[in-house]
Amino acid sequence: MASAVAQDQSGAPPRAPVPPAAEKPARRTGISDRRLPYLLIAPAGLLMLGFIAYPMLSVFYYSLQNYNPTKPWRNGFAGLDNFRRIFTDDPLFWDSLAFSAKWVAAEVSLQLAFGLILALLVNQTFVGRAVARALVFSPWAVSGVLTTTIWLLLYNPSTGVGRYLADAGIGTYGSSVLSDTGTVFWAAVLAELWRGVPFFAILILADLQSIPGDLYEAASVDGANRFQQFFHITLPHLRDAIILSTLLRAVWEFNNVDLLLTLTKGGPAGVTTTLPLYVAVTGFEAHDFGYATALTTVAFGILLFCSILYLRLSKFGGDRK
Amino acid sequence: MTAAIAEKGAPAAPAPGTAQPPPVRGRRRRRERAFDEVPRWQIYLPLGLYLLFTLVPFYWMLLFSLRPAGSDSLVPWPMTFDHFAKVWNERAFSVFFQNSALIGVGTLICTTGVALAGGYALARFDFRIKQGFMLALLCSQFIPGALMLVPLFQIFKNLQLINSPLSVVIAETVFQLPLSIILISGFIRNVPYSLEEAAWVDGCSRLQAFRIVVLPMLRPGLIAVGSFAFVHSWNHFLFALMFLMDGDKQTIPVGLSTLIGADSVDFGALAAGGVISAVPVVIVFAFIQKWLISGFSAGAVKG
């Protein structure tokens, strides 16, 4: 579809002198109203064509190649070898996929739950609401690397909260949650939650504000209590926003490299290596571009499959109420 | 700013019931029903707990950036700015800061410019590939940028843009565009078409009418979209890390990550670098705060 953008510009389309063009002359821009929209979307279309569509195609192309700039003598067409390697003798792939799934499931479900509660709270009228909103939303603007910076300070055994708690008699000295394979997952989840919950809360709050107040008044006149109102008015109204933001967030969390790369570097012992992190390491540290793009293709397929399945199952945009 | 005003105004609203009841309006009327009222503690208690979770990490960063090295105090007193001076001068954060600002402003200009054109086309015209273009915009939201790193790297290498800030600006712009176009076309739809037509009747060209009539009304939306683009590229780490090789071309997030990577982490410097990286974002968000939520509801969710 985007390719049509480019075509419509170069190959001059047959321009019949249609009546609307006669009614609406060129508005002194020298370009007819028929061609103007194509001209306007051309920059966006070309950028997306060149830097999203073309790279996507080249991912598929490279995935069939042995391509490693440090070992040029082995480069060439590989067929489906890369894919066979992924599915038959690469335990790291399955480990990273399992960790990705665990990470996305934990992050999205917890962010949704806390985000919903937070949005409902700051949607109430209370003294100091504007200040409270500004403060609880603030981590949303923080980058993954800054989140890492802050939580490294908090988790470090000599500078973190643990040490001060130990001084007060709670817990022990000198243990770092980031170097323990048993706790590192939840430590990373907590750090990302800190930044991710406000995102959900903002989106849900925006949608909450579009619910007409009359609905609640009518419901309470009919004797519905707050929980009944929540389940029969609020939740159905939020449905599409929740489905969409959950999907977007799942893709973003699947894709999250900033935080994990700097907080745990995929460790300890590889237990926090997600699939995109594994792709990045394979591509940019091992220089195995062919294999990295094959991994990308598989990851993309999984993501696409899950997205479609999710949209089907959730009946997005379907009958409301 | 806005927050402070609202804070001052708020206590006045539920004024003590000494005066006679004011004219009843929607919210007020519901308020009077004890049956509907959420008990205050059910708001303040969970919100207070959540605020603690939000603010303690920020406090920790400020504490370490302002406290002299070796101090154990939980209050940053005596206060020192040594960590900031060290990070700014010795760790080249002054250079990183300039690079980040350049990339952020470049992304802001490219994204808003391209999205403004595309958004106008989507809002004001019917054309043959419109549905397909919208669909492509939505679908591209589901393509993760991290998985495109390898081919993007190849493309920028072929264009000889590796090590140039332009590569990062292009990559950031491309991944910001879909959402920005959708948002802006939503904002343009909110401007009545009849205003534009009136301007044409008065003899304006399309461009003049757009500049004189539409653009001023779009200002809040443009500020919101531009700020998102700036903050996003300011914060984003991966493209800069992968496409910029030389140390003096790097951006603030990459600079922070090199501090983390050092063998013995200097926590004072790390915290000071974190504060520096947060400053522009805080300024931008203070500036756009009042448009934030209305901007989202106008475009993104309703999209």
Coordinates of N, CA and C in Angstrom, one line a residue, chain A residues 164, chain B residues 59 63-64 67 70-78:
Chain A
Y164 N 20.2 0.1 54.9 CA 19.6 0.9 55.9 C 18.5 0.1 56.7
Chain B
Y59 N 14.1 10.1 45.3 CA 14.8 10.7 46.5 C 16.2 10.1 46.6
L63 N 19.6 12.2 46.6 CA 20.4 12.1 47.8 C 21.9 11.8 47.5
F64 N 22.1 10.8 46.6 CA 23.4 10.4 46.2 C 24.1 11.4 45.4
R67 N 25.1 14.3 48.1 CA 25.8 14.0 49.3 C 27.3 13.8 49.1
G70 N 31.2 9.0 50.6 CA 31.5 8.4 51.9 C 30.6 8.7 53.0
S71 N 29.6 9.6 52.7 CA 28.7 10.0 53.8 C 27.6 8.9 53.8
D72 N 27.0 8.6 55.0 CA 26.0 7.6 55.2 C 24.6 8.3 55.5
S73 N 24.7 9.6 55.6 CA 23.5 10.3 56.0 C 22.3 10.1 55.0
L74 N 21.1 10.1 55.6 CA 19.9 9.9 54.7 C 19.4 11.3 54.3
V75 N 20.1 12.4 54.8 CA 19.7 13.7 54.4 C 21.0 14.3 53.6
P76 N 20.8 14.9 52.5 CA 21.9 15.4 51.7 C 22.5 16.7 52.3
W77 N 23.1 16.6 53.5 CA 23.6 17.7 54.2 C 24.9 17.4 54.9
P78 N 26.0 18.0 54.8 CA 26.3 19.2 53.9 C 26.1 18.8 52.4

